[in-house]
XYZ file of C-alpha atoms in Angstrom:
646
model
C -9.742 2.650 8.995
C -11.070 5.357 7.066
C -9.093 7.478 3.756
C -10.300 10.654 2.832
C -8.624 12.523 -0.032
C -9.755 16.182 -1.060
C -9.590 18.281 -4.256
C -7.572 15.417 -5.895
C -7.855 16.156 -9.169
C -6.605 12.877 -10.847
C -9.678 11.380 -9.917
C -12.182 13.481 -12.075
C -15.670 12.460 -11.054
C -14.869 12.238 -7.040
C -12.126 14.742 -6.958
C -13.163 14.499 -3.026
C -13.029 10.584 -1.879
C -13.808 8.873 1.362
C -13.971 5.309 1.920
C -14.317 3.294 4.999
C -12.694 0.010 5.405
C -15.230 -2.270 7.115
C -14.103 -5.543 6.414
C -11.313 -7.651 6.410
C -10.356 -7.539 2.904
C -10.683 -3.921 1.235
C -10.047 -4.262 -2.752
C -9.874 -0.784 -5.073
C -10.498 -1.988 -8.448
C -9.420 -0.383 -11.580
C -8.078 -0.132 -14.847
C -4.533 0.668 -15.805
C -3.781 4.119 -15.161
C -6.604 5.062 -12.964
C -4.666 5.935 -9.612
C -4.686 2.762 -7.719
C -1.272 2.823 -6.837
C -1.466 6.426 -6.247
C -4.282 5.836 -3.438
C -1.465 3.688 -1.932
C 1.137 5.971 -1.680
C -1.200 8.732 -0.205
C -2.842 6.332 2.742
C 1.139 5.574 3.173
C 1.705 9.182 3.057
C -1.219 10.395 5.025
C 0.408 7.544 7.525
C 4.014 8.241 7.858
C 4.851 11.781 6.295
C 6.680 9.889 3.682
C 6.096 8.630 0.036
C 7.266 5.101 -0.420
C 10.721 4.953 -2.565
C 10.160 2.642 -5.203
C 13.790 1.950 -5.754
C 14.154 1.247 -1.884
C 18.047 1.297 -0.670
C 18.236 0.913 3.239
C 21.204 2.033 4.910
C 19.335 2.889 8.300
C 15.994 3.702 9.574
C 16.777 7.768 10.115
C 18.251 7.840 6.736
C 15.579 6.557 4.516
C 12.914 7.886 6.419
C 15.095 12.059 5.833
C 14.968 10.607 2.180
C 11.935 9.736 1.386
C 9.928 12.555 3.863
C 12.001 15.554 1.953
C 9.730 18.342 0.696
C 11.097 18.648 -2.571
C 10.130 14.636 -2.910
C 6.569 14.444 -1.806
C 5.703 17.780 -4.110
C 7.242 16.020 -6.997
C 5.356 12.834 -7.054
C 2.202 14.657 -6.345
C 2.629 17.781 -8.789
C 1.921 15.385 -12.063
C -1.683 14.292 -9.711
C -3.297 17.114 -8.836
C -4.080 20.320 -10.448
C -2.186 23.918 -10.194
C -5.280 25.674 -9.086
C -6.106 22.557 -6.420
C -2.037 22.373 -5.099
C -2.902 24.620 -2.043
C -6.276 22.783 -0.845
C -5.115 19.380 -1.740
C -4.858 17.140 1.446
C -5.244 13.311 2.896
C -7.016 12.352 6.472
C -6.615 9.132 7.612
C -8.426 7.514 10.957
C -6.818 4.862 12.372
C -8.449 2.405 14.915
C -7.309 0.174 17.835
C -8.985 -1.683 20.577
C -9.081 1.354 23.049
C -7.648 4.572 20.927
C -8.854 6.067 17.537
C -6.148 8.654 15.583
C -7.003 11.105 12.793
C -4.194 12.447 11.060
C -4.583 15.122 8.591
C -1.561 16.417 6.128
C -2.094 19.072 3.097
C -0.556 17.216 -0.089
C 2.302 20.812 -0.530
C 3.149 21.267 3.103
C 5.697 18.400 2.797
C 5.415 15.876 5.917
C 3.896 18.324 8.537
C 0.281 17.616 10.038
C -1.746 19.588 9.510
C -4.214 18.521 12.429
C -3.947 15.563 14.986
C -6.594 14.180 16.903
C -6.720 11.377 19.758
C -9.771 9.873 21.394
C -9.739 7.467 24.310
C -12.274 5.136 24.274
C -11.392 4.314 27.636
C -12.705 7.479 29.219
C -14.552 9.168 26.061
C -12.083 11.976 25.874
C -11.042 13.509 22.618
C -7.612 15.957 22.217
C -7.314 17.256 18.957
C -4.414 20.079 17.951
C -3.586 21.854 14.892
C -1.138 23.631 12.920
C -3.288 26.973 13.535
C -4.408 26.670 17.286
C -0.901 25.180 18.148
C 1.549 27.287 20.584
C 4.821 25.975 18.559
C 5.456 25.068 15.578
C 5.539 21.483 15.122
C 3.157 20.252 18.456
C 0.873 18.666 15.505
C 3.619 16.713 14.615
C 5.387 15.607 17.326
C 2.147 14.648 18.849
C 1.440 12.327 16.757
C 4.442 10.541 16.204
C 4.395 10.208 19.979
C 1.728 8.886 20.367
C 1.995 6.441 17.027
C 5.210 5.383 19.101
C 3.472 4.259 22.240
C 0.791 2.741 20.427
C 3.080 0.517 17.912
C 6.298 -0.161 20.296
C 8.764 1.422 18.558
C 11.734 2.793 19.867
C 11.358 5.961 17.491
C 8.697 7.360 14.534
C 11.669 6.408 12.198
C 11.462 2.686 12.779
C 7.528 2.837 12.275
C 7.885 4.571 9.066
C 10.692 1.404 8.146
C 8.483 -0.670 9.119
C 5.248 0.281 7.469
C 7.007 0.949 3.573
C 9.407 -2.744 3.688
C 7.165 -4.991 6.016
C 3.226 -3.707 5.982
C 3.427 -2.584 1.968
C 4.036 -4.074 -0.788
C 3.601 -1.769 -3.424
C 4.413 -1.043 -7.439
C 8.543 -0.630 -6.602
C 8.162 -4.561 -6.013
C 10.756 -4.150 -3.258
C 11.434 -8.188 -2.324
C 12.499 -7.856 1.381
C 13.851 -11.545 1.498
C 16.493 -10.667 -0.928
C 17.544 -7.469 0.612
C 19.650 -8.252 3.376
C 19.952 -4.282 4.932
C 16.700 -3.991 5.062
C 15.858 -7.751 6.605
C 18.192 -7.217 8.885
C 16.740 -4.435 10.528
C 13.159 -5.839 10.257
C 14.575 -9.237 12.221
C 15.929 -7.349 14.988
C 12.278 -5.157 15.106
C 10.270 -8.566 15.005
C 12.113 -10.636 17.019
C 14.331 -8.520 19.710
C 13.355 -7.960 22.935
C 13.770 -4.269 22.586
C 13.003 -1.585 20.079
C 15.288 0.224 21.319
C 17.816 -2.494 21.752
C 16.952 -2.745 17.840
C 17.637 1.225 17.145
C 21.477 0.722 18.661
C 21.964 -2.131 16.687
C 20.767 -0.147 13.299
C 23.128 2.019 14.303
C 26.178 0.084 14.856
C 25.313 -1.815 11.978
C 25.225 1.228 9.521
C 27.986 2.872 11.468
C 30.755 0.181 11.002
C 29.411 -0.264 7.080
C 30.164 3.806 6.795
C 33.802 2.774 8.577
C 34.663 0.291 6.113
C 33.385 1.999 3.021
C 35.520 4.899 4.219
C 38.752 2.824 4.660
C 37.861 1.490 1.040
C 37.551 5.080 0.005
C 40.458 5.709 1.375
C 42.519 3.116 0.730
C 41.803 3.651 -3.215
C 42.872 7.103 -2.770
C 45.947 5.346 -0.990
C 46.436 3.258 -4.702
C 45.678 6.316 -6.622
C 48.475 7.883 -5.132
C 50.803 5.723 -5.382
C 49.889 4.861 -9.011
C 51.032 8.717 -9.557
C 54.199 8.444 -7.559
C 55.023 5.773 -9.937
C 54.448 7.591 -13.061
C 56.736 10.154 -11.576
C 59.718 7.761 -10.369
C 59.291 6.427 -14.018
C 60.599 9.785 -15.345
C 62.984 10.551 -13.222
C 64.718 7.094 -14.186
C 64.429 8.326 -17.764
C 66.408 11.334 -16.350
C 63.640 13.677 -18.073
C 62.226 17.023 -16.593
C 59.045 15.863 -15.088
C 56.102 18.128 -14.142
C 56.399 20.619 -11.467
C 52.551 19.656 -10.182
C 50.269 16.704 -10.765
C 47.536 19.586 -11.291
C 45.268 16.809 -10.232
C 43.947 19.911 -7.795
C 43.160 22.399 -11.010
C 41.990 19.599 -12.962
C 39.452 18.420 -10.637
C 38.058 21.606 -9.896
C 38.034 22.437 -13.444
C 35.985 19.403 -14.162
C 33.501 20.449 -11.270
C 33.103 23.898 -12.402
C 32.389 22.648 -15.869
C 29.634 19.729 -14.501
C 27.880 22.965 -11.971
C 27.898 24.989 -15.512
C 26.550 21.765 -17.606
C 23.941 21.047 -15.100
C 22.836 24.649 -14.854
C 22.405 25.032 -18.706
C 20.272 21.925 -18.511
C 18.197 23.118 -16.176
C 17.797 26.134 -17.424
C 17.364 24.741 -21.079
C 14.053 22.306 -19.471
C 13.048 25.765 -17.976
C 12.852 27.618 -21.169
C 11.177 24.520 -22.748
C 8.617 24.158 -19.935
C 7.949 27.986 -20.097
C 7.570 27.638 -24.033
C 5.244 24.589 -23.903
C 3.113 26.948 -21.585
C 2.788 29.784 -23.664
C 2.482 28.184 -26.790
C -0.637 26.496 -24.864
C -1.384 30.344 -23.404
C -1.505 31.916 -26.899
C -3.471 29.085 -28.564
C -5.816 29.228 -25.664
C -6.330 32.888 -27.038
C -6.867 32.381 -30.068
C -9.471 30.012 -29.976
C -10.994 31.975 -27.653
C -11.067 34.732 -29.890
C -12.606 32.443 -32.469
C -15.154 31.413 -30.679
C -15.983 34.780 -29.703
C -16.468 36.093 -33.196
C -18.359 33.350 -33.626
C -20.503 34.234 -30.917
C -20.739 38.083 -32.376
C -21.639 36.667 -35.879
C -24.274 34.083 -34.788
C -25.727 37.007 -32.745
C -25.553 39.590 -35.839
C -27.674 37.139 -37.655
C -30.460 37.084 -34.940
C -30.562 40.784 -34.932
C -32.524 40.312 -38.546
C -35.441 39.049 -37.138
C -37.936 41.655 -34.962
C -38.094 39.128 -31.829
C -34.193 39.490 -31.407
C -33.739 42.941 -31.414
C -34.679 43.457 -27.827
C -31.349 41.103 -27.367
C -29.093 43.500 -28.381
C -26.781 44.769 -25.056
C -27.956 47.975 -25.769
C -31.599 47.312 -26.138
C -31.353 45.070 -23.080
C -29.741 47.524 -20.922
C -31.721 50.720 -21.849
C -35.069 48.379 -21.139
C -33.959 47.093 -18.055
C -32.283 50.502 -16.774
C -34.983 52.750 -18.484
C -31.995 54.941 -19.007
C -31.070 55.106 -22.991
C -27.410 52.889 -23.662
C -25.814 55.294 -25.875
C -27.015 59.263 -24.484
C -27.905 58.385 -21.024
C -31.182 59.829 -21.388
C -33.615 59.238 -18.309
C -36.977 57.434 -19.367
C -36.911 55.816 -22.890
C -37.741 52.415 -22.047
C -41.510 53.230 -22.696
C -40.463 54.783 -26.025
C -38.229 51.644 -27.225
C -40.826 49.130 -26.114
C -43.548 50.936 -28.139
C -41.586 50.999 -31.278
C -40.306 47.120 -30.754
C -44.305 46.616 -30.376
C -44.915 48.108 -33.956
C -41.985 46.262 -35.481
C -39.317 48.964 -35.615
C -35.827 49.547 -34.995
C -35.764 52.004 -31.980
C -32.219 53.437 -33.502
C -33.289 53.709 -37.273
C -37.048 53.135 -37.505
C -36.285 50.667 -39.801
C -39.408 47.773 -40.340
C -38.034 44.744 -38.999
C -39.167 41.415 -40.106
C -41.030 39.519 -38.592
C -40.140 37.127 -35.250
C -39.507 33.922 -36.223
C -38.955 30.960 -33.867
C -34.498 31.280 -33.315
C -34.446 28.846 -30.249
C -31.688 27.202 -32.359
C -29.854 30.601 -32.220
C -30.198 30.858 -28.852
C -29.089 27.197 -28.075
C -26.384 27.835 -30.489
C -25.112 31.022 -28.498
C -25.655 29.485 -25.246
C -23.045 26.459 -26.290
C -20.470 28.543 -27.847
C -21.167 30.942 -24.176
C -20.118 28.087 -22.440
C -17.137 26.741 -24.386
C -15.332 30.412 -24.246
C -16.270 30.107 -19.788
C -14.468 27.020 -20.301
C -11.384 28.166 -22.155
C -11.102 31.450 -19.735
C -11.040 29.227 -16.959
C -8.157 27.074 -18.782
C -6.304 30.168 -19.445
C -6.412 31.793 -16.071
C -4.476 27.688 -15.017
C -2.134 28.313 -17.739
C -1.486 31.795 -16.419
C -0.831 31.111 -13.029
C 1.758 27.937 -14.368
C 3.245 30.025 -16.837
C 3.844 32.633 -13.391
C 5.097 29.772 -11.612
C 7.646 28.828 -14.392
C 9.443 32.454 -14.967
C 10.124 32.869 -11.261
C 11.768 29.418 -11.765
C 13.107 30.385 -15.057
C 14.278 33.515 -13.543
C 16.021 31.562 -10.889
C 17.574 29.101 -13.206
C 18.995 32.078 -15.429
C 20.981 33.331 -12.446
C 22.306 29.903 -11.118
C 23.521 29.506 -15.079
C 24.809 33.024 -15.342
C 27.215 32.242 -11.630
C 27.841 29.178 -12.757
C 29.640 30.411 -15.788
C 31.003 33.363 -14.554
C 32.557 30.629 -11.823
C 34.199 29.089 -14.841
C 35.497 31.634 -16.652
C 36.932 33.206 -13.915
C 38.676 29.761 -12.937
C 40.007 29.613 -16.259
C 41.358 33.315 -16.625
C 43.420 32.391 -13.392
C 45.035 28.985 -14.297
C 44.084 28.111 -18.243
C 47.117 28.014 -19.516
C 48.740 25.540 -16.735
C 46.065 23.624 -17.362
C 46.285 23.795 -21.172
C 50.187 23.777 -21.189
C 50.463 20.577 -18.397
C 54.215 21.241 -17.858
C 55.979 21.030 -14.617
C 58.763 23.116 -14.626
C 62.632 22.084 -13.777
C 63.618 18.533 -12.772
C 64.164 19.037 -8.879
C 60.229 20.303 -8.840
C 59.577 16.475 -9.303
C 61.544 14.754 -6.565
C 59.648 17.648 -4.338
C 55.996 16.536 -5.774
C 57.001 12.711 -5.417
C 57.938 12.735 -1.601
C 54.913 15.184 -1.359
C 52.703 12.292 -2.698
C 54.385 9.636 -0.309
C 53.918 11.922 2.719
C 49.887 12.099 1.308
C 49.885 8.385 0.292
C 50.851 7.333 4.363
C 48.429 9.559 5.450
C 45.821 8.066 3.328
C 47.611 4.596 4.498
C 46.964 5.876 8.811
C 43.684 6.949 7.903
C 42.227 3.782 6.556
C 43.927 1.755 9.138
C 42.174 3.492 12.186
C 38.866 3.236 10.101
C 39.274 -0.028 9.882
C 40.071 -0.354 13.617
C 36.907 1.761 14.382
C 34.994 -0.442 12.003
C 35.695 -3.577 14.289
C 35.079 -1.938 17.140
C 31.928 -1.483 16.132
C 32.196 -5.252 14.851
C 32.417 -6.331 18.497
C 30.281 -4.015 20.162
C 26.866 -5.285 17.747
C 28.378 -8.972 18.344
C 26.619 -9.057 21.375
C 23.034 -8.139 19.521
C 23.365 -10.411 17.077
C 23.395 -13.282 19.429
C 20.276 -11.894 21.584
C 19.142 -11.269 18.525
C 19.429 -15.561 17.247
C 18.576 -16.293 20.586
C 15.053 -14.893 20.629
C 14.520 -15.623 16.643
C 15.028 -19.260 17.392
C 11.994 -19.087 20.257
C 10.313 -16.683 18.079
C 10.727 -19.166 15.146
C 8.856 -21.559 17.061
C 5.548 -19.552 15.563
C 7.259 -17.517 12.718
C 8.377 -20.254 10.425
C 5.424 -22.675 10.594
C 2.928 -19.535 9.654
C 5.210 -18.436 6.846
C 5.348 -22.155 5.412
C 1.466 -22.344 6.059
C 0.722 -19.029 3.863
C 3.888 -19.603 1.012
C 2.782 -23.661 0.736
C -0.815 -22.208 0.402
C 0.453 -19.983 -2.934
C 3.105 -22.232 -3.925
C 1.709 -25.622 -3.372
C 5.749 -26.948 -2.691
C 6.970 -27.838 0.965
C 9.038 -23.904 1.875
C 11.398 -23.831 5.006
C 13.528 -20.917 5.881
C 16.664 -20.983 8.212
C 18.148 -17.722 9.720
C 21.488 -17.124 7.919
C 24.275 -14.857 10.345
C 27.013 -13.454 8.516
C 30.317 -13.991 10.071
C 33.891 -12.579 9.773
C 34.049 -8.465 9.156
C 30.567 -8.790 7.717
C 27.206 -8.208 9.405
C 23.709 -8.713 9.310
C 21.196 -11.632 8.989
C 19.414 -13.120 6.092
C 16.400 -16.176 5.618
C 17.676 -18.939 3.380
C 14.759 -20.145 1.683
C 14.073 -23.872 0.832
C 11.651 -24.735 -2.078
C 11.289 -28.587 -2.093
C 14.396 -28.773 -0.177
C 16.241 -26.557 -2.959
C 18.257 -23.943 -1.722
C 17.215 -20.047 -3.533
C 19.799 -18.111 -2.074
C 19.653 -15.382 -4.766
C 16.007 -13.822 -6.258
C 16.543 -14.626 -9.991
C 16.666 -18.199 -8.475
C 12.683 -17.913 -8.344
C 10.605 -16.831 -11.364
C 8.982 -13.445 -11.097
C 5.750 -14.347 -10.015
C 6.476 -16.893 -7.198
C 9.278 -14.203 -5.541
C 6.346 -11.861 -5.173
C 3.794 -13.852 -3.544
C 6.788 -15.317 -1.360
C 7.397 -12.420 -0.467
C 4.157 -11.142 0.308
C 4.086 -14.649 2.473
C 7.086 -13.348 4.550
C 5.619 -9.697 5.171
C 2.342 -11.723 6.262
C 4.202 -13.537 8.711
C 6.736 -10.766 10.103
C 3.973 -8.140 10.192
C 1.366 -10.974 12.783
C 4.421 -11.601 14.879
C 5.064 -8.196 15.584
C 1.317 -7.065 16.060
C -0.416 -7.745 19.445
C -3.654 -7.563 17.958
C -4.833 -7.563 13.695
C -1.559 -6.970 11.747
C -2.448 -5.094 8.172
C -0.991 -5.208 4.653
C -1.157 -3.025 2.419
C -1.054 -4.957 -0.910
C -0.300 -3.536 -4.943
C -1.242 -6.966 -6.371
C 1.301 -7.994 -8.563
C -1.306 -10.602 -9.950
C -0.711 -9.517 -13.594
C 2.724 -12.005 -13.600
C 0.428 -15.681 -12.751
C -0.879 -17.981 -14.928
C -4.629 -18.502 -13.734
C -3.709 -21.813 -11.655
C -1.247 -19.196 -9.335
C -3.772 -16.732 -9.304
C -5.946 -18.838 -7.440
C -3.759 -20.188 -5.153
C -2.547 -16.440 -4.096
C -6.253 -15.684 -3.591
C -6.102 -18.674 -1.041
C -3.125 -17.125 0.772
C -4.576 -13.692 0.922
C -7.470 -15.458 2.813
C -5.902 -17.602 4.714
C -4.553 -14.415 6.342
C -7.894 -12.492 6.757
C -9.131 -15.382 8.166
C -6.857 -15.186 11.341
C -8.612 -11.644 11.785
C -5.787 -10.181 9.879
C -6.491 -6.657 7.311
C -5.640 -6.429 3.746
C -6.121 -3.232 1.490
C -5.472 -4.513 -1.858
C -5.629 -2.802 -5.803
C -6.214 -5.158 -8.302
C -6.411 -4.346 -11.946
C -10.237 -5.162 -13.354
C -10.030 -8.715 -15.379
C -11.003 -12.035 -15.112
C -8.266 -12.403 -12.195
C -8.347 -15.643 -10.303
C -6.952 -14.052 -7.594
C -9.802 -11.808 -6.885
C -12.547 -13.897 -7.599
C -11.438 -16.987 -5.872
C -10.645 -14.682 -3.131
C -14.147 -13.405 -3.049
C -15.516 -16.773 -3.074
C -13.571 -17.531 -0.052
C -14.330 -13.921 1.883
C -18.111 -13.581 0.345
C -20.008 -9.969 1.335
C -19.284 -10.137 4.779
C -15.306 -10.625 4.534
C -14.401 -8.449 1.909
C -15.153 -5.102 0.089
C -14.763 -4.088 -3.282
C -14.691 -0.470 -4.609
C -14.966 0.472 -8.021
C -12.117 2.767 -9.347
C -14.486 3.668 -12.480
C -16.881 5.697 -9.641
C -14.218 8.360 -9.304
C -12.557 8.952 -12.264
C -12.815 8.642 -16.171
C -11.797 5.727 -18.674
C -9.557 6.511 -21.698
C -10.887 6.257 -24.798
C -9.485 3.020 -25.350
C -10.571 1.953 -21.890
C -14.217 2.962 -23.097
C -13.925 1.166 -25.862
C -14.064 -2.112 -23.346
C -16.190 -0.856 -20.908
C -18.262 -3.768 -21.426
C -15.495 -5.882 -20.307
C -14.854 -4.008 -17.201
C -18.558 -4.442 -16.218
C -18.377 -8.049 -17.197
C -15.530 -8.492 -14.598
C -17.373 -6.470 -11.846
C -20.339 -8.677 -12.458
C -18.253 -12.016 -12.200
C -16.994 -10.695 -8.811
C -20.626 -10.127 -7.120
C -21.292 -13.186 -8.336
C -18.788 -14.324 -6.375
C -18.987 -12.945 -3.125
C -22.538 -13.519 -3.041
């Protein structure tokens, strides 16, 4: 595999990165802070089209995949990383290898999930076909290429299912998403690993998310059913008291009331954190100024002093240009240049004739001049940024005016219309009540038909995904035959305490699969029912296990270490498990934070030089001052780590 990343400014010193992974183990090392998780989520990125979701919540494959590959997404975790002037050149190429076919996949960082170029070779017959978004006759061939061809060469029944598949099974990343606890998501990654076919898998996503959507819409519905009825008794309450009721619920006006006033709330906000953003930048733009103006009155004074001195007169603009022009600066007379060089020879102002002092050595004004020269190229460079954000932010801030301005004009035109029925809240004459009350019962057996045939759609689809989930148990329990030995191996490895897991099928109106783990022959059914640390590396254990039953050849991880949670004795013992799993030929590209981890260095001495990698995070980008401050430390830990895999 090889990552290249280009004109990414968060990493300061190698804004442009490339790195090769040539062993088994690949580990980016680095301080808090430095990015590590953010060269995860661009490989992933680069990969899919999609930035992981920390806060996973599967309903289906097509869903979170839409979700997490929205343009508006991807340009908001990346806007905080990389630089205004950098946004349109920023991109991410990844080459990805297997035993007869290489990929390279290239997406710019602000084009959302397009690619941006696609290239194939066949080592079979040497032939290469690259396309991209310029040479390509339709829009999109980049793009559908690829996913093509990444679904022949991983099995899936669609790119949707590969993306699943490579954010909850083949990363684990800083969201700390525990796949054994989430039964949605396991769900679909059981029928992936262990049915016959992916596309046998894609129907059963389906049917599974379908008849959920059924019965949370009978729910829905069947509260609105309550709701209803709730009113109708408010209303048969008043007519018992033999009291005019109201003529309307004005549940209608009230609820679009509220809604108007939320649209009108939300676009002040917005607006408000568009003024403030558009402030903040011109407060910066104006101080920006200023200090450049400073600095270049500074510059004039330090170069007033110079002129004093015989040897610096021949600096002035003027001089300089009339010399080097032989055309005088301030008549535009032809051929003085002989005349101003004679009198600088004899010591005298060309302008005045004045006797100038004598030239002393003013290397210190020149070094001085030459500094503050470079500090004001500096700040114009900083202010032509802050120009083109502060651009960027009153189109949006012009945008965000209009939204509020409809918005309110929405509201106060509601309000003109029906604010004093709303205000007043009365009904009218008796009679309008029995009329509103048999209204609401015709509405509330309505709502009463409507969640009924939900329901009766939602076990249709109940029977219909029956028949999956028993292929589905059928082929776990061969499949299990290699599956749960190799996840006890690599969990016993970390946890040192005899694991099983047994494949749990929900019955009744319910659906879906889950692994009850064992731990010493004590049932966890819930997460909190293992301490942080050991739920992790369990985890990990499980996505280790899943991801070499699915892969015909090398199954990869990618791996945010979540070491930081272990007491030192752990920490070893995950090191163990991560090489237990390279060992089997297995990939893992792993950040670790740079300490005295066990993990890492017992890992190392396990992998030495020739089964593991180590990059430096410190190469590419700068320490914080309090990360300076240690530096020391950092090295220290680097130098603990050769020593180990040497």
């Amino acid at each position: 595999m090889r990552v290249a990343l280009e004109n990414f400014s968060l990493y300061t010193i190698q804004p442009n990165v490339e790195v090769r992974l040539v062993r088994d183990v690949f580990c980016l090392m680095g301080a808090n802070g430095l990015g590590k998780s953010t060269f995860l989520n661009t490989l992933n990125f680069g990969i899919t089209g999609a930035v992981p979701d920390p806060d996973r919540k599967f309903l289906s494959a097509s869903e979170y995949f839409v979700e997490t590959s929205r343009l508006d997404r991807i340009e908001d975790y990346f806007s905080g990383r990389i630089s205004e002037e950098l946004r349109s050149v920023a991109s991410v190429t990844v080459e990805l290898e297997w035993t007869s076919t290489t990929i390279v996949v290239k997406r710019n960082i602000f084009s959302g999930s397009k690619v941006a170029s696609f290239a194939i070779t066949d080592r079979a017959d040497g032939s290469t076909r690259t396309v991209t978004e310029v040479d390509a006759e339709d829009a999109g061939v980049p793009q559908k290429r690829y996913e093509d061809e990444m679904r022949r060469l991983t099995g899936v029944a669609d790119f949707a299912q590969f993306v699943f598949l490579f954010h909850f099974v083949n990363t684990f990343d800083e969201g700390r998403h525990l796949l054994m606890w989430d039964r949605n998501a396991l769900t679909n990654a059981l029928y992936l690993a262990f049915g016959a076919d992916p596309a046998a898998a894609k129907i059963a996503d389906k049917l599974q998310h379908d008849m959920k959507r059924e019965d949370s819409r009978a729910r829905n519905v069947r509260f609105s059913a309550r709701h209803v009825t709730s009113r109708i008794d408010q209303l048969v309450k008043l007519i018992d008291k033999a009291e005019p009721g109201d003529e309307e619920t004005l549940d209608a006006l009230q609820k679009h009331n509220l809604l108007l006033q939320d649209r009108h709330a939300a676009a002040e906000s917005r607006l408000r954190n568009k003024q403030s953003e558009r402030r903040d930048a011109d407060v910066k733009r104006i101080d920006l100024n200023a200090r450049l103006t400073e600095l270049q009155i500074e510059y004039r004074r330090l170069f007033s002093s110079r002129v004093q001195q015989a040897g610096s007169v021949s600096h002035h603009p003027a001089i300089r240009a009339t010399l080097t022009e032989d055309r005088c600066a301030v008549c535009g007379t032809h051929h003085t240049a002989a005349l101003v060089q004679a009198k600088l020879d004899a010591g005298h102002c060309p302008l005045c004739d004045s006797v100038l002092n004598a030239s002393e050595d003013d290397s210190d004004a020149v070094q001085g001049l030459r500094y503050i020269d470079g500090k004001i190229i500096a700040l114009q460079e900083e202010l032509k940024t802050i120009s083109a954000v502060s651009q960027r932010l009153g189109s949006e801030l012009s945008m965000a005016e209009a939204e509020e301005a409809a918005a309110q004009q929405s509201l106060a035109e509601f309000l003109e219309g029906n604010g004093e029925r709303i205000s007043a809240g009365q009904a009218g004459e008796f009679s309008a009540v029995k009329k509103e009350i048999a209204k609401l019962e015709k509405e509330r057996d309505e709502f009463r038909d409507l969640s009924a045939k939900h329901y009766a759609k939602r076990d249709e689809l109940r029977e219909k995904l029956r028949g999956y989930e028993t292929t589905l148990k059928q082929h776990y329990e061969r499949g299990s035959l290699e599956f749960v030995p190799r996840f006890r191996d690599l969990a016993e490895e970390f946890i040192g305490l005899p694991i099983d897991v047994e494949l749990e099928h929900q019955q009744g109106n319910a659906a879906g699969f889950g692994l009850k783990l064992s731990m010493a022959g004590v049932l966890r059914l819930r997460s909190d029912e293992v301490s942080e640390s050991q739920r992790f590396f369990i985890d990990i254990a499980l996505r280790m296990a899943l991801a070499e039953h699915m892969s015909d050849g090398p199954a990869t991880l990618l791996i945010d270490t979540p070491e930081g949670s272990l007491d030192i004795a752990y920490e070893a013992r995950a090191g163990s498990m991560f090489s237990k799993f390279a060992e089997a030929g297995n990939k893992i590209l792993m950040t670790a934070n740079i300490k005295s981890s066990e993990l890492v260095l017992n890992l190392a001495k396990l992998r030495k030089h020739q089964g593991m990698q180590v990059v430096r995070m410190t190469d590419w980008t700068d320490l914080s001052e309090v990360q300076q401050s240690g530096e020391q430390l950092f090295l220290a830990a680097y130098s603990d780590i050769e020593a180990a895999l040497n």
